[in-house]
XYZ file of C-alpha atoms in Angstrom:
186
model
C 82.976 125.024 225.531
C 86.123 124.530 223.376
C 84.629 122.072 221.096
C 82.309 124.117 219.118
C 85.069 126.701 217.736
C 87.289 123.000 217.281
C 84.198 121.701 215.276
C 83.802 125.509 213.339
C 87.491 125.247 212.471
C 87.528 121.817 210.908
C 83.739 121.998 208.849
C 85.429 125.257 207.128
C 88.692 123.413 206.138
C 86.896 120.510 204.770
C 84.388 122.342 202.679
C 87.403 124.815 201.376
C 89.625 121.231 200.194
C 86.402 119.680 198.629
C 86.019 120.129 195.152
C 82.375 121.043 193.970
C 79.958 118.269 192.491
C 78.298 119.271 188.734
C 75.599 117.013 186.519
C 75.958 117.998 183.684
C 72.873 119.602 181.276
C 72.002 117.810 178.812
C 69.414 120.170 177.397
C 72.940 122.685 177.087
C 75.621 119.908 176.340
C 76.324 118.832 172.791
C 79.096 116.667 170.978
C 79.830 117.337 167.053
C 82.639 115.607 164.490
C 83.627 116.853 161.775
C 85.162 114.787 158.624
C 86.539 115.382 154.962
C 83.760 114.250 152.407
C 85.481 112.157 149.702
C 88.090 114.936 148.955
C 84.989 117.492 148.389
C 83.769 119.135 151.502
C 83.685 119.323 155.344
C 80.607 117.347 157.020
C 79.746 117.631 160.774
C 77.502 115.472 162.830
C 76.331 115.532 166.520
C 75.575 113.283 169.337
C 72.612 114.746 171.146
C 72.317 112.730 174.629
C 75.139 113.209 176.496
C 75.451 112.605 181.058
C 78.017 112.236 183.437
C 79.459 115.079 186.283
C 82.507 117.392 186.781
C 84.352 117.531 190.099
C 86.104 121.032 190.190
C 88.302 123.356 192.967
C 88.827 126.018 190.878
C 91.055 127.578 194.053
C 93.440 124.441 193.624
C 93.282 124.468 190.140
C 92.139 120.743 189.722
C 89.090 118.747 188.667
C 88.067 115.586 187.195
C 84.927 115.215 184.697
C 83.357 111.773 183.194
C 81.098 112.883 180.005
C 78.702 110.309 178.762
C 77.727 109.875 175.062
C 74.993 107.986 173.777
C 75.946 106.869 170.497
C 71.802 105.941 169.032
C 71.793 109.512 169.730
C 73.844 110.561 166.666
C 72.517 112.537 164.070
C 73.822 113.643 160.996
C 71.068 114.873 159.059
C 70.661 111.871 156.768
C 68.539 109.258 157.922
C 70.884 106.469 155.994
C 74.015 107.847 157.314
C 73.003 107.886 160.907
C 71.756 104.082 160.431
C 75.627 103.475 158.852
C 77.181 104.836 161.884
C 75.312 103.146 164.291
C 75.784 99.676 162.142
C 79.209 97.516 163.250
C 81.144 98.910 160.413
C 81.314 101.886 162.462
C 79.929 102.959 166.191
C 77.756 99.367 166.550
C 75.960 101.238 168.842
C 74.282 97.480 170.000
C 77.268 96.202 171.611
C 78.720 99.641 172.532
C 76.078 102.203 173.141
C 77.919 104.759 175.180
C 81.003 106.719 174.223
C 83.127 107.990 177.572
C 85.317 110.614 177.841
C 87.233 110.627 181.808
C 89.590 112.952 182.509
C 92.878 112.044 183.882
C 94.556 116.479 184.611
C 93.404 119.130 184.016
C 95.104 122.487 183.325
C 94.735 126.345 184.077
C 96.839 128.810 183.393
C 95.634 131.785 186.535
C 91.568 130.941 186.948
C 91.369 130.151 183.340
C 91.614 126.032 182.150
C 92.758 125.596 179.481
C 93.257 121.702 178.350
C 91.877 118.709 180.072
C 94.069 115.573 179.655
C 91.806 111.952 179.599
C 90.738 108.604 177.764
C 88.649 108.540 175.648
C 86.441 105.086 174.652
C 84.501 104.398 171.798
C 83.496 100.597 170.881
C 86.207 98.814 173.105
C 89.518 100.597 172.355
C 90.420 103.336 174.804
C 93.063 106.137 174.200
C 94.554 109.047 175.477
C 93.343 112.458 174.191
C 94.191 116.272 174.952
C 91.347 118.134 174.720
C 91.659 121.894 174.177
C 89.818 124.532 176.309
C 88.850 127.377 173.884
C 85.940 128.736 176.463
C 85.472 128.034 180.223
C 83.399 130.277 182.473
C 81.767 129.602 186.038
C 79.361 132.046 187.491
C 75.890 132.103 189.691
C 73.272 131.056 187.256
C 69.284 132.531 188.679
C 67.621 129.960 185.739
C 68.646 127.161 188.477
C 70.293 129.007 191.904
C 73.147 127.669 191.277
C 76.238 127.805 190.116
C 77.424 126.324 186.999
C 80.132 126.032 185.170
C 80.271 125.875 180.939
C 83.684 124.926 178.706
C 84.343 124.643 174.835
C 86.788 121.921 173.980
C 88.475 120.316 170.706
C 90.363 117.268 169.868
C 91.151 115.830 166.687
C 91.613 111.776 166.952
C 91.661 109.088 164.113
C 88.872 106.758 163.465
C 91.113 103.666 162.484
C 92.639 104.014 165.759
C 88.969 103.314 166.993
C 88.657 100.727 164.956
C 86.334 102.540 162.415
C 88.889 103.364 159.718
C 85.918 102.329 156.700
C 85.882 103.984 153.568
C 89.524 105.845 154.728
C 90.995 107.522 152.948
C 88.374 108.496 150.594
C 86.597 109.812 154.030
C 89.293 111.903 156.321
C 90.185 108.979 159.127
C 91.270 111.953 160.883
C 88.150 113.394 162.605
C 88.070 116.853 164.603
C 85.503 116.584 167.973
C 83.687 119.560 170.010
C 82.763 119.525 173.171
C 80.068 122.359 174.963
C 79.520 121.100 178.537
C 77.478 123.320 180.743
C 76.894 121.554 184.217
C 75.050 122.584 187.555
C 76.113 122.428 190.732
C 74.892 119.734 192.991
């Protein structure tokens, strides 16, 4: 009879220590980039296909995230430029079909996620990056009948650091990246 209460206590302890696992919602996730075009104007593009996961324990203020971005889903509004970006001069999508972000640390201020540090892989190059989180929220979603979390983050990289420095400085080497991510608890 003493066995049952001990088992229940162990289950409760284990469940409170485990992070919740979420699946990236590709319908509500976007990655955008912007750059200065020949000194004239800020131009933007986006990637439309994403996958990945999030493990999050807000009580312990820790978690991990992995986001895969399909390079072939790049869209700039100009088919010829999309084709150029997919070529070996830039993303080389045939050899490197995915961009990968994998977190190494999450920084919280109270319950608010403020920064996600990680490694960004573009082509065959990995670089450390820090994403400043501008919005973060988790809630029960009636639409999914599950908990969901969302975040918006931003960072800046240099294209040349990833082997894509062509046309710099006429097209800015510095590129702003923004991430809008929603994930649904599994």
